CSV table of C-alpha atoms in Angstrom, one decimal:
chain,number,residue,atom,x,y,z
A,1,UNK,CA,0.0,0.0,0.0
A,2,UNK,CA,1.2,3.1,-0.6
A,3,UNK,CA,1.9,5.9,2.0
A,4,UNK,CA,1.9,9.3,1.5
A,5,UNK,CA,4.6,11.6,2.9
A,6,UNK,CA,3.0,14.1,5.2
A,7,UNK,CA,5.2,16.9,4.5
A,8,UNK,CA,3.4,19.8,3.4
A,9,UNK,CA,4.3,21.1,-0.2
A,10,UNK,CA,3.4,24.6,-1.3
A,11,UNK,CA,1.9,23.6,-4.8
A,12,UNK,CA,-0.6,25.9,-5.2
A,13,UNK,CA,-0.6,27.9,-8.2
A,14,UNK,CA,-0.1,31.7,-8.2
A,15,UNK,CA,-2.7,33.7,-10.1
A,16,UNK,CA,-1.8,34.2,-13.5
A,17,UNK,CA,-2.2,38.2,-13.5
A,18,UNK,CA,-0.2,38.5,-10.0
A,19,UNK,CA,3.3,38.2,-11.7
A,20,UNK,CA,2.9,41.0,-14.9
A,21,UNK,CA,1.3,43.4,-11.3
A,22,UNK,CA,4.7,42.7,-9.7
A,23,UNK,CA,6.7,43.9,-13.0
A,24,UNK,CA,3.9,46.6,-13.6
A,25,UNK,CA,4.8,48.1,-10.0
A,26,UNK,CA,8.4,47.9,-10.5
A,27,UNK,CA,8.3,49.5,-13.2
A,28,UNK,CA,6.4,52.1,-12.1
A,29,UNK,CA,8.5,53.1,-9.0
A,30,UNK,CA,11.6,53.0,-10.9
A,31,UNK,CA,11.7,56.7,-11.8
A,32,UNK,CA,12.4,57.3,-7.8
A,33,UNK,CA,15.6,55.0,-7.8
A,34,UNK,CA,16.9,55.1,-11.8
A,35,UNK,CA,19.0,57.8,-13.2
A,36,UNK,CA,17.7,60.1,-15.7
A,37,UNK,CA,20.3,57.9,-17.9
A,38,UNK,CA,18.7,55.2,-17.5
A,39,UNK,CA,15.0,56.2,-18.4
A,40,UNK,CA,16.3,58.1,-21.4
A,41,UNK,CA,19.1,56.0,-22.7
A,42,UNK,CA,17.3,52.0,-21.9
A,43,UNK,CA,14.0,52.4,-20.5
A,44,UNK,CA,12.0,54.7,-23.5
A,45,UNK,CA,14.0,52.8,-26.3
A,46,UNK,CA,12.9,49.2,-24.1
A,47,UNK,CA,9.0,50.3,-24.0
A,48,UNK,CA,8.9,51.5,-27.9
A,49,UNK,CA,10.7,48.4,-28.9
A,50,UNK,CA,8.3,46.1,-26.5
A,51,UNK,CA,5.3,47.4,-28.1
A,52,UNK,CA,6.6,47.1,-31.5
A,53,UNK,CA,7.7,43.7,-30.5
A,54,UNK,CA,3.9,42.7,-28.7
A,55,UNK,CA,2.8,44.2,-32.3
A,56,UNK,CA,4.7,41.9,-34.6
A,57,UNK,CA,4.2,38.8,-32.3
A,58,UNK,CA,0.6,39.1,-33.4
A,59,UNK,CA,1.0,39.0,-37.1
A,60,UNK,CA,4.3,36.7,-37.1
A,61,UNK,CA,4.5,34.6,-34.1
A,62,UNK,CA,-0.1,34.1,-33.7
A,63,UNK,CA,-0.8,34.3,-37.3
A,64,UNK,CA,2.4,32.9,-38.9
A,65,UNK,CA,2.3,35.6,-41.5
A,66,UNK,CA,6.1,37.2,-42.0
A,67,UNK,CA,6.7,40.5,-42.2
A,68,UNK,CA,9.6,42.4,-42.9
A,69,UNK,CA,8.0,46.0,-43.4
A,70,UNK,CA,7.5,47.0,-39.5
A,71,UNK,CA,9.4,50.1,-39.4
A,72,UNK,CA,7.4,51.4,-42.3
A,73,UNK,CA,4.3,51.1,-39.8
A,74,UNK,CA,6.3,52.4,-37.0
A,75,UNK,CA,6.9,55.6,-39.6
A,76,UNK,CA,3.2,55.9,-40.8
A,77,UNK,CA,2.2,55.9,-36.9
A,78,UNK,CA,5.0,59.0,-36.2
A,79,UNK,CA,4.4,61.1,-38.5
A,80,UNK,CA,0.6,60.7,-38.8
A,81,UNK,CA,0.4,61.8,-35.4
A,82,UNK,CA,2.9,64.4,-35.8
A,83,UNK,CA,0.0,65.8,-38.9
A,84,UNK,CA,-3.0,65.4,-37.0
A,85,UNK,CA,-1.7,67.0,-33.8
A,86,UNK,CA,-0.6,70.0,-36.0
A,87,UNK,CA,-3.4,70.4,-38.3
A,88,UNK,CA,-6.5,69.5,-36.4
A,89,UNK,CA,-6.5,72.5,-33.6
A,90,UNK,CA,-7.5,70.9,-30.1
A,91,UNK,CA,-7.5,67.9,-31.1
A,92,UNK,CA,-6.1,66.0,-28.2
A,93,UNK,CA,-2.3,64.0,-27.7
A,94,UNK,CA,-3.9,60.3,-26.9
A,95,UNK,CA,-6.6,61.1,-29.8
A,96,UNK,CA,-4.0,61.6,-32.3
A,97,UNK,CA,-2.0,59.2,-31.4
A,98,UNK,CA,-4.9,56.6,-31.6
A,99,UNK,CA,-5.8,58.0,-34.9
A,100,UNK,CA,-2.3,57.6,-36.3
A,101,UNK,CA,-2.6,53.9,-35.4
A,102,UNK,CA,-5.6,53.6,-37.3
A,103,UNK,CA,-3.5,54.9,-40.1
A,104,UNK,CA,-1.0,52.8,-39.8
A,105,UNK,CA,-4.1,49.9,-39.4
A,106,UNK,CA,-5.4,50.9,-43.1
A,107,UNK,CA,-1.8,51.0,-44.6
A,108,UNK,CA,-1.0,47.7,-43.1
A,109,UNK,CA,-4.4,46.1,-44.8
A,110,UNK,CA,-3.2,47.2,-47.9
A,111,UNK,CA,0.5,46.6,-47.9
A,112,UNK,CA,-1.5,42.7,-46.1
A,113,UNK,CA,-3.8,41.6,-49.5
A,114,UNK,CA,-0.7,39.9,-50.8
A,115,UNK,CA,-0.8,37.5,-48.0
A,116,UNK,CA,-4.4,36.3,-49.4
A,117,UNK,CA,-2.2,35.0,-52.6
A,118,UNK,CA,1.6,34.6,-50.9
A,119,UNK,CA,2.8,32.7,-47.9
A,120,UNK,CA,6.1,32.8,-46.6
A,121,UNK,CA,9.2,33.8,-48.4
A,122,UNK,CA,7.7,35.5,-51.1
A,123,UNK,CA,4.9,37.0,-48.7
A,124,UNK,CA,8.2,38.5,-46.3
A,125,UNK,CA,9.6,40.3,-49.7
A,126,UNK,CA,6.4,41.4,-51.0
A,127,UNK,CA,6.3,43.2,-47.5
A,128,UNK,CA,9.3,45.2,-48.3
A,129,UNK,CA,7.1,46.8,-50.6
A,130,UNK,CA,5.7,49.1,-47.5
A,131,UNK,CA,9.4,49.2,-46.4
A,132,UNK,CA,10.1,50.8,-49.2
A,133,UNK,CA,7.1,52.9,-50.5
A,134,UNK,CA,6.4,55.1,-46.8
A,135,UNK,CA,10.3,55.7,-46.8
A,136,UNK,CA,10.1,57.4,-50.1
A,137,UNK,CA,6.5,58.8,-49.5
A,138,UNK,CA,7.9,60.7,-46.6
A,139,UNK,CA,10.6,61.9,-48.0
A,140,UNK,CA,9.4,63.2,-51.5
A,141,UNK,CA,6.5,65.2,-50.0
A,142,UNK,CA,7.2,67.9,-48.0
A,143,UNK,CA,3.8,68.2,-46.5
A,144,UNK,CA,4.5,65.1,-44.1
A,145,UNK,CA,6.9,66.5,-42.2
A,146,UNK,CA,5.3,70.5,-42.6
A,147,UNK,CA,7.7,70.8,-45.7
A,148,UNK,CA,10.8,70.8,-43.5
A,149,UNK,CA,13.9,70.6,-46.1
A,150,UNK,CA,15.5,67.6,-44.3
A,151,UNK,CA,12.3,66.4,-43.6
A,152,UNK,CA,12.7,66.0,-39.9
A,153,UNK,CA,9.9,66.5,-37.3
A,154,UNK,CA,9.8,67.6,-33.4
A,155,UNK,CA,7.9,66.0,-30.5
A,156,UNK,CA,4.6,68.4,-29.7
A,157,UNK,CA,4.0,69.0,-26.2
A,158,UNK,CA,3.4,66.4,-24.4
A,159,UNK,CA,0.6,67.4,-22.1
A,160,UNK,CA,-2.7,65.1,-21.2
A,161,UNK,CA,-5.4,67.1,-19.1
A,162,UNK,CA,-3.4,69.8,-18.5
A,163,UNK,CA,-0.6,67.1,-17.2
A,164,UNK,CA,3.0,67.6,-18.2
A,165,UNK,CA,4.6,64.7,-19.4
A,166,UNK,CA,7.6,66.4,-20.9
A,167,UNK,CA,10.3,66.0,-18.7
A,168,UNK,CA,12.1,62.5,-18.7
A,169,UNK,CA,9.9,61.0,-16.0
A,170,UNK,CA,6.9,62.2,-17.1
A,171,UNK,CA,7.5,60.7,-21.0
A,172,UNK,CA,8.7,57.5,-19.5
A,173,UNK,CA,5.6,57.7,-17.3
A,174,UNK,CA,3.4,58.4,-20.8
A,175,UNK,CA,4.9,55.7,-22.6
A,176,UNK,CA,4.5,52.9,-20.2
A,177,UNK,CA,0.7,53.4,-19.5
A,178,UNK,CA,0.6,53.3,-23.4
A,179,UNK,CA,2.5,50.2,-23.6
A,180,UNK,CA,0.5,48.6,-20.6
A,181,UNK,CA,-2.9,48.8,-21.9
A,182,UNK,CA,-2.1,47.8,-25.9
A,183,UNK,CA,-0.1,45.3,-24.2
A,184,UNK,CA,-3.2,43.8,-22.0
A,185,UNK,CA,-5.3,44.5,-25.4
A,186,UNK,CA,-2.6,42.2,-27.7
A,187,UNK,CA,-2.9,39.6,-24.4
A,188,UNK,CA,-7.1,39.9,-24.7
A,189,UNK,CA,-6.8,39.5,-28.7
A,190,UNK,CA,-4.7,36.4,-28.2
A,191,UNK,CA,-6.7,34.6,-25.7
A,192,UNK,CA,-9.8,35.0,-27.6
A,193,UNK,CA,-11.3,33.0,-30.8
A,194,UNK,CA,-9.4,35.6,-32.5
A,195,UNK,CA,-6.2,34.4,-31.3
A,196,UNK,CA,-7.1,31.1,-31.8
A,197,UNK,CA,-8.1,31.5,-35.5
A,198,UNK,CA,-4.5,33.3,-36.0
A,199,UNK,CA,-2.9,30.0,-34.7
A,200,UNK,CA,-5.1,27.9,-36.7
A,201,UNK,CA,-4.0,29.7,-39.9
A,202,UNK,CA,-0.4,29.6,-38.8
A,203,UNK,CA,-0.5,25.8,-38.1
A,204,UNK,CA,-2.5,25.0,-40.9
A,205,UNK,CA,-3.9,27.9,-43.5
A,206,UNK,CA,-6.1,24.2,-45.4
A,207,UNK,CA,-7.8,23.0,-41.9
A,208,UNK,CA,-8.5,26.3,-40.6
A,209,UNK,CA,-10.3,27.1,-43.9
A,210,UNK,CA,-12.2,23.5,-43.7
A,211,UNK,CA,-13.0,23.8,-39.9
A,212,UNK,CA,-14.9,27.3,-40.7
A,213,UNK,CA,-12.1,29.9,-40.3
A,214,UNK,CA,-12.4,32.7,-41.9
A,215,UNK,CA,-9.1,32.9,-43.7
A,216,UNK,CA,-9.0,35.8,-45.9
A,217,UNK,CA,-10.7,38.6,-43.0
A,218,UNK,CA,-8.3,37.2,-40.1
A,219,UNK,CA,-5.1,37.4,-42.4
A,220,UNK,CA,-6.3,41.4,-43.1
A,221,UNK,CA,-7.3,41.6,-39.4
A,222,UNK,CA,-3.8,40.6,-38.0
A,223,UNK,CA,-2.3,42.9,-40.7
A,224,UNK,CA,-4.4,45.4,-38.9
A,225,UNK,CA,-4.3,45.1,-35.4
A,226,UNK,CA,-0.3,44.4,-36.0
A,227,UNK,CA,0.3,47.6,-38.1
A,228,UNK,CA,-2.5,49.9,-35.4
A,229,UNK,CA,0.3,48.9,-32.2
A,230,UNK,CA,3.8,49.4,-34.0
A,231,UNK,CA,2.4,52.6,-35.4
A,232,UNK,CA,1.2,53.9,-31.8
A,233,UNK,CA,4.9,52.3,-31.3
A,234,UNK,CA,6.5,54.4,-33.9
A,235,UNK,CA,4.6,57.7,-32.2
A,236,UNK,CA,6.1,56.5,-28.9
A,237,UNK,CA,9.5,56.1,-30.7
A,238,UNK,CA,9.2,59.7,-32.3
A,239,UNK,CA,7.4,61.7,-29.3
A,240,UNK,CA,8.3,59.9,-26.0
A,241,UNK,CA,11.7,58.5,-26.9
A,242,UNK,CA,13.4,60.6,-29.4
A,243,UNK,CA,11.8,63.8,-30.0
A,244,UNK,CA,12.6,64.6,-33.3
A,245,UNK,CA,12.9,61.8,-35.8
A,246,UNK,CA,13.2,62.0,-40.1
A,247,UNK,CA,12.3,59.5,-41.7
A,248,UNK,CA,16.0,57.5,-42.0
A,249,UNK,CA,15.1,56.9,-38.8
A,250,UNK,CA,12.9,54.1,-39.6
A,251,UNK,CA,14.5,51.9,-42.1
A,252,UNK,CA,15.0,48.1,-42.6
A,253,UNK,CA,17.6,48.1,-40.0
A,254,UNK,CA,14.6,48.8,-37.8
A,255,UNK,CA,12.2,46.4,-39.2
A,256,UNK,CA,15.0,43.7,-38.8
A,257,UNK,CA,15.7,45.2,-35.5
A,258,UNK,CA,11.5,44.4,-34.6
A,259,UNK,CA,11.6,40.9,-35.8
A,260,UNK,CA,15.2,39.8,-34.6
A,261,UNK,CA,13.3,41.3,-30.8
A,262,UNK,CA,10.6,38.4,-31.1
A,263,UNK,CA,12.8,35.8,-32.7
A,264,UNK,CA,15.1,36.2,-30.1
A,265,UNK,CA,12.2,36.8,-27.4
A,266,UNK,CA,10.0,33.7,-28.3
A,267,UNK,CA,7.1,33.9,-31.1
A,268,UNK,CA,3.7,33.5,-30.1
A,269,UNK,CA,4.6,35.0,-26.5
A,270,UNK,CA,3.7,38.6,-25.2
A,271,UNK,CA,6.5,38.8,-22.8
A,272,UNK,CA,8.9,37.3,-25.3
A,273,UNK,CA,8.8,40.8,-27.0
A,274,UNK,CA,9.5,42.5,-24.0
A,275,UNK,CA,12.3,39.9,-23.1
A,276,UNK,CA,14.2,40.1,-26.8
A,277,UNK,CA,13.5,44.2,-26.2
A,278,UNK,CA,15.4,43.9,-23.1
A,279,UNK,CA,18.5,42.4,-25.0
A,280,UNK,CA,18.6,44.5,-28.0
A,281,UNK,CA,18.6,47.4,-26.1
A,282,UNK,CA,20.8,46.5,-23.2
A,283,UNK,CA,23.1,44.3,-25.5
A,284,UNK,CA,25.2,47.4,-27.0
A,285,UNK,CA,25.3,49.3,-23.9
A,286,UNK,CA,27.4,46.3,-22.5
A,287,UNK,CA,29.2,45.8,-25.5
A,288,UNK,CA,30.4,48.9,-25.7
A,289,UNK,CA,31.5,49.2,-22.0
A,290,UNK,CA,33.3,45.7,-22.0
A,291,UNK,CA,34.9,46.6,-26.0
A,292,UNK,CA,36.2,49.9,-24.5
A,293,UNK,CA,37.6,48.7,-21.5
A,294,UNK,CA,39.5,45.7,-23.5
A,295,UNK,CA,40.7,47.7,-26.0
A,296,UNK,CA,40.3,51.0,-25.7
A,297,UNK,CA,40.1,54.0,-28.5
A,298,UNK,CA,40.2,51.1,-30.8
A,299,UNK,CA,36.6,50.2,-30.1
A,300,UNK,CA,35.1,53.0,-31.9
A,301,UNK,CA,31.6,53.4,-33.1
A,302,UNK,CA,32.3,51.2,-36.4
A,303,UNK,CA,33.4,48.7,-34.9
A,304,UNK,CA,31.0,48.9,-32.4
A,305,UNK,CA,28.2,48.7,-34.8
A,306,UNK,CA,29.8,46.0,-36.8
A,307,UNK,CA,30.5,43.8,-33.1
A,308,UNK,CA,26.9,44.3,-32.6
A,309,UNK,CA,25.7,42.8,-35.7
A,310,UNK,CA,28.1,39.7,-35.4
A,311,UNK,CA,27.2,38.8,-32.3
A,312,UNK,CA,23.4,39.6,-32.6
A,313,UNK,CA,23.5,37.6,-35.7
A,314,UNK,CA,25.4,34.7,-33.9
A,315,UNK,CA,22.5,34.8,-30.8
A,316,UNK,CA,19.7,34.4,-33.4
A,317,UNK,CA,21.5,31.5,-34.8
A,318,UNK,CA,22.1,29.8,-31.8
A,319,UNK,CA,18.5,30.5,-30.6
A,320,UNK,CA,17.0,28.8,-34.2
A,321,UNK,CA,19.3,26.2,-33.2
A,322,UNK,CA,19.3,25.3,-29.6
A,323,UNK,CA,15.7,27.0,-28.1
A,324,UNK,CA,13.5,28.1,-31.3
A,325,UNK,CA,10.8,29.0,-29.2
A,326,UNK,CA,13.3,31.9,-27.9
A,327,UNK,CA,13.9,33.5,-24.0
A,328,UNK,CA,10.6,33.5,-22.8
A,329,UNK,CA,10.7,29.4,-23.2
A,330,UNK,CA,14.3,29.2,-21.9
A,331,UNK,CA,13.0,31.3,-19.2
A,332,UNK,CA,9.9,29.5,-18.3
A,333,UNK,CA,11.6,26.0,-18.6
A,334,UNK,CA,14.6,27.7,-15.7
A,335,UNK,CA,11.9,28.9,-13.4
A,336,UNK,CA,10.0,25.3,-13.4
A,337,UNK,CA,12.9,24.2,-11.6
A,338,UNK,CA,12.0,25.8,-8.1
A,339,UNK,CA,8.4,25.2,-8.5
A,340,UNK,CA,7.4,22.3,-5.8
A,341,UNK,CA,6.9,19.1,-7.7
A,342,UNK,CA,4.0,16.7,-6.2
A,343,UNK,CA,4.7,14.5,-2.9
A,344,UNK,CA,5.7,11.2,-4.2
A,345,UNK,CA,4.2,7.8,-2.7
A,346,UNK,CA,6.7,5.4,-1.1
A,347,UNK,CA,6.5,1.6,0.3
């Protein structure tokens, strides 16, 4: 007969929302021990790069449809915002900003109608297309960036209420509320039948189609809700982050940048964008400190940028390889160590 042990194991499981409160409160007291360095150098770059990140997960990692044309999206969603903020008087910041999205939302359904024809490779390069098309958009016509010669544009004020947010705590403030509630929206989108239908395309574009799917709307829908959060993304890059952008700014480095983040972070997983985030934007902060320390005014800014891309290139590599499903599984798999595995039965 088997006995039981009658030590007393803590097994019971934690409420799923209580971890992403703890890291929600954290984050929102670090402003009272963090340097102004560190909100403006890692943390504005980390939330704009997240929510990019959450953005692409959606299309890529849910819906399996590849896209290589993010930063475009991120551009439509700056600069659209930039216009309706200066040509619709009183119109207010969050307003534009969630009518930029929408922007960016129609230009991602067009620059999405080839995926109702291609899949994969050829789908990722007709998505270069966007890539492209916005980069030269913005810069042959004047009017998006209020016919500025080099075609730059500044941050507006950023004021909610009557609330200043223009000071580095108060954008870092502005951006993570943003970030929070898209993020909890692209969380609410995955874990409903939406989410489900983008998987069953993704796993299976045939049986989702015979099980009742509707194939052709949810392709266009994940183009859409993908392009509406990297182009509030792109608004956060432009106003929170950098204040003045042009539209260089957003090229395919950047759209590589976006996709290498959830590669890197885990597809199919919210908080593998904000994991991947975390290394792309810490990554060259520490390479830089430990290149310069080893050898010195050698370790300039080209090589720098050409360390960065080696070794980047060489993570992604070794993550295809040896954890495809990216941080947030290597991460989850660690912590299931520690967690207290069932009393076993002995005699």
């Amino acid at each position: 007969m088997a006995v039981i042990t009658s030590e007393p194991v803590l097994s019971a499981k934690l409420p799923r929302w209580l971890a992403p409160l703890v890291v929600l409160a954290a984050a929102a007291v670090v402003p009272f021990v963090g340097s102004s360095y560190l909100i403006e150098a890692l943390l504005l770059p980390f939330l704009a790069l997240s929510l990019a990140g959450v953005g692409l997960n959606l299309l890529t990692g849910y819906a399996g449809q590849v896209s290589l044309g993010s930063a475009a999206f991120m551009a439509v969603g700056a600069f659209a915002a930039f216009n309706f903020n200066l040509r619709v008087e009183g119109l207010p910041l969050l307003v534009s900003i969630a009518l930029a999205g929408g922007i960016a939302a129609a230009v991602g359904i067009v620059f999405g109608l080839p995926s109702l024809r291609l899949r994969g490779f050829y789908l990722a390069v007709s998505t270069l297309a966007a890539q492209f098309f916005v980069q030269w958009a913005l810069t042959k016509f004047g009017w998006f960036s209020n016919d500025n010669p080099s075609g730059v544009i500044d941050a507006p004020k950023l004021a909610i209420a009557g609330i200043d947010f223009d000071s580095s705590t108060g954008r870092y403030y502005f951006a993570l509320i943003i970030v929070t509630v898209l993020t909890f929206f692209a969380w609410r989108v995955a874990s409903s039948q939406t989410g489900r239908n983008f998987i069953a395309i993704r796993d299976n574009e045939t049986a989702a189609r015979i099980i009742g799917v509707p194939v052709l709307r949810t392709k266009l829908l994940a183009f859409a809700l993908s392009s509406f959060i990297i182009g509030v993304a792109g608004a956060l890059w432009a106003f929170a982050y950098l204040r003045t952008v042009e539209p260089a700014g957003f090229n395919l480095d950047r759209s590589f940048q976006i996709l290498f983040i959830i590669i890197i972070g885990g597809l199919a997983t919210i908080r593998g964008a904000f994991l991947g985030a975390a290394l792309m934007v810490v990554f060259p902060v520490l390479l830089s400190r430990v290149g310069s320390f080893l050898l010195g005014d050698l370790f300039d800014s080209g090589v720098l940028d050409m360390s960065q891309r080696i070794v980047i290139g060489a993570l992604i590599i070794a993550f295809l390889i040896l954890e495809p499903d990216g941080l947030a599984a290597l991460g989850k798999r660690q912590t299931g160590r520690f967690r207290p595995s069932a009393p076993e039965p002995v005699g």
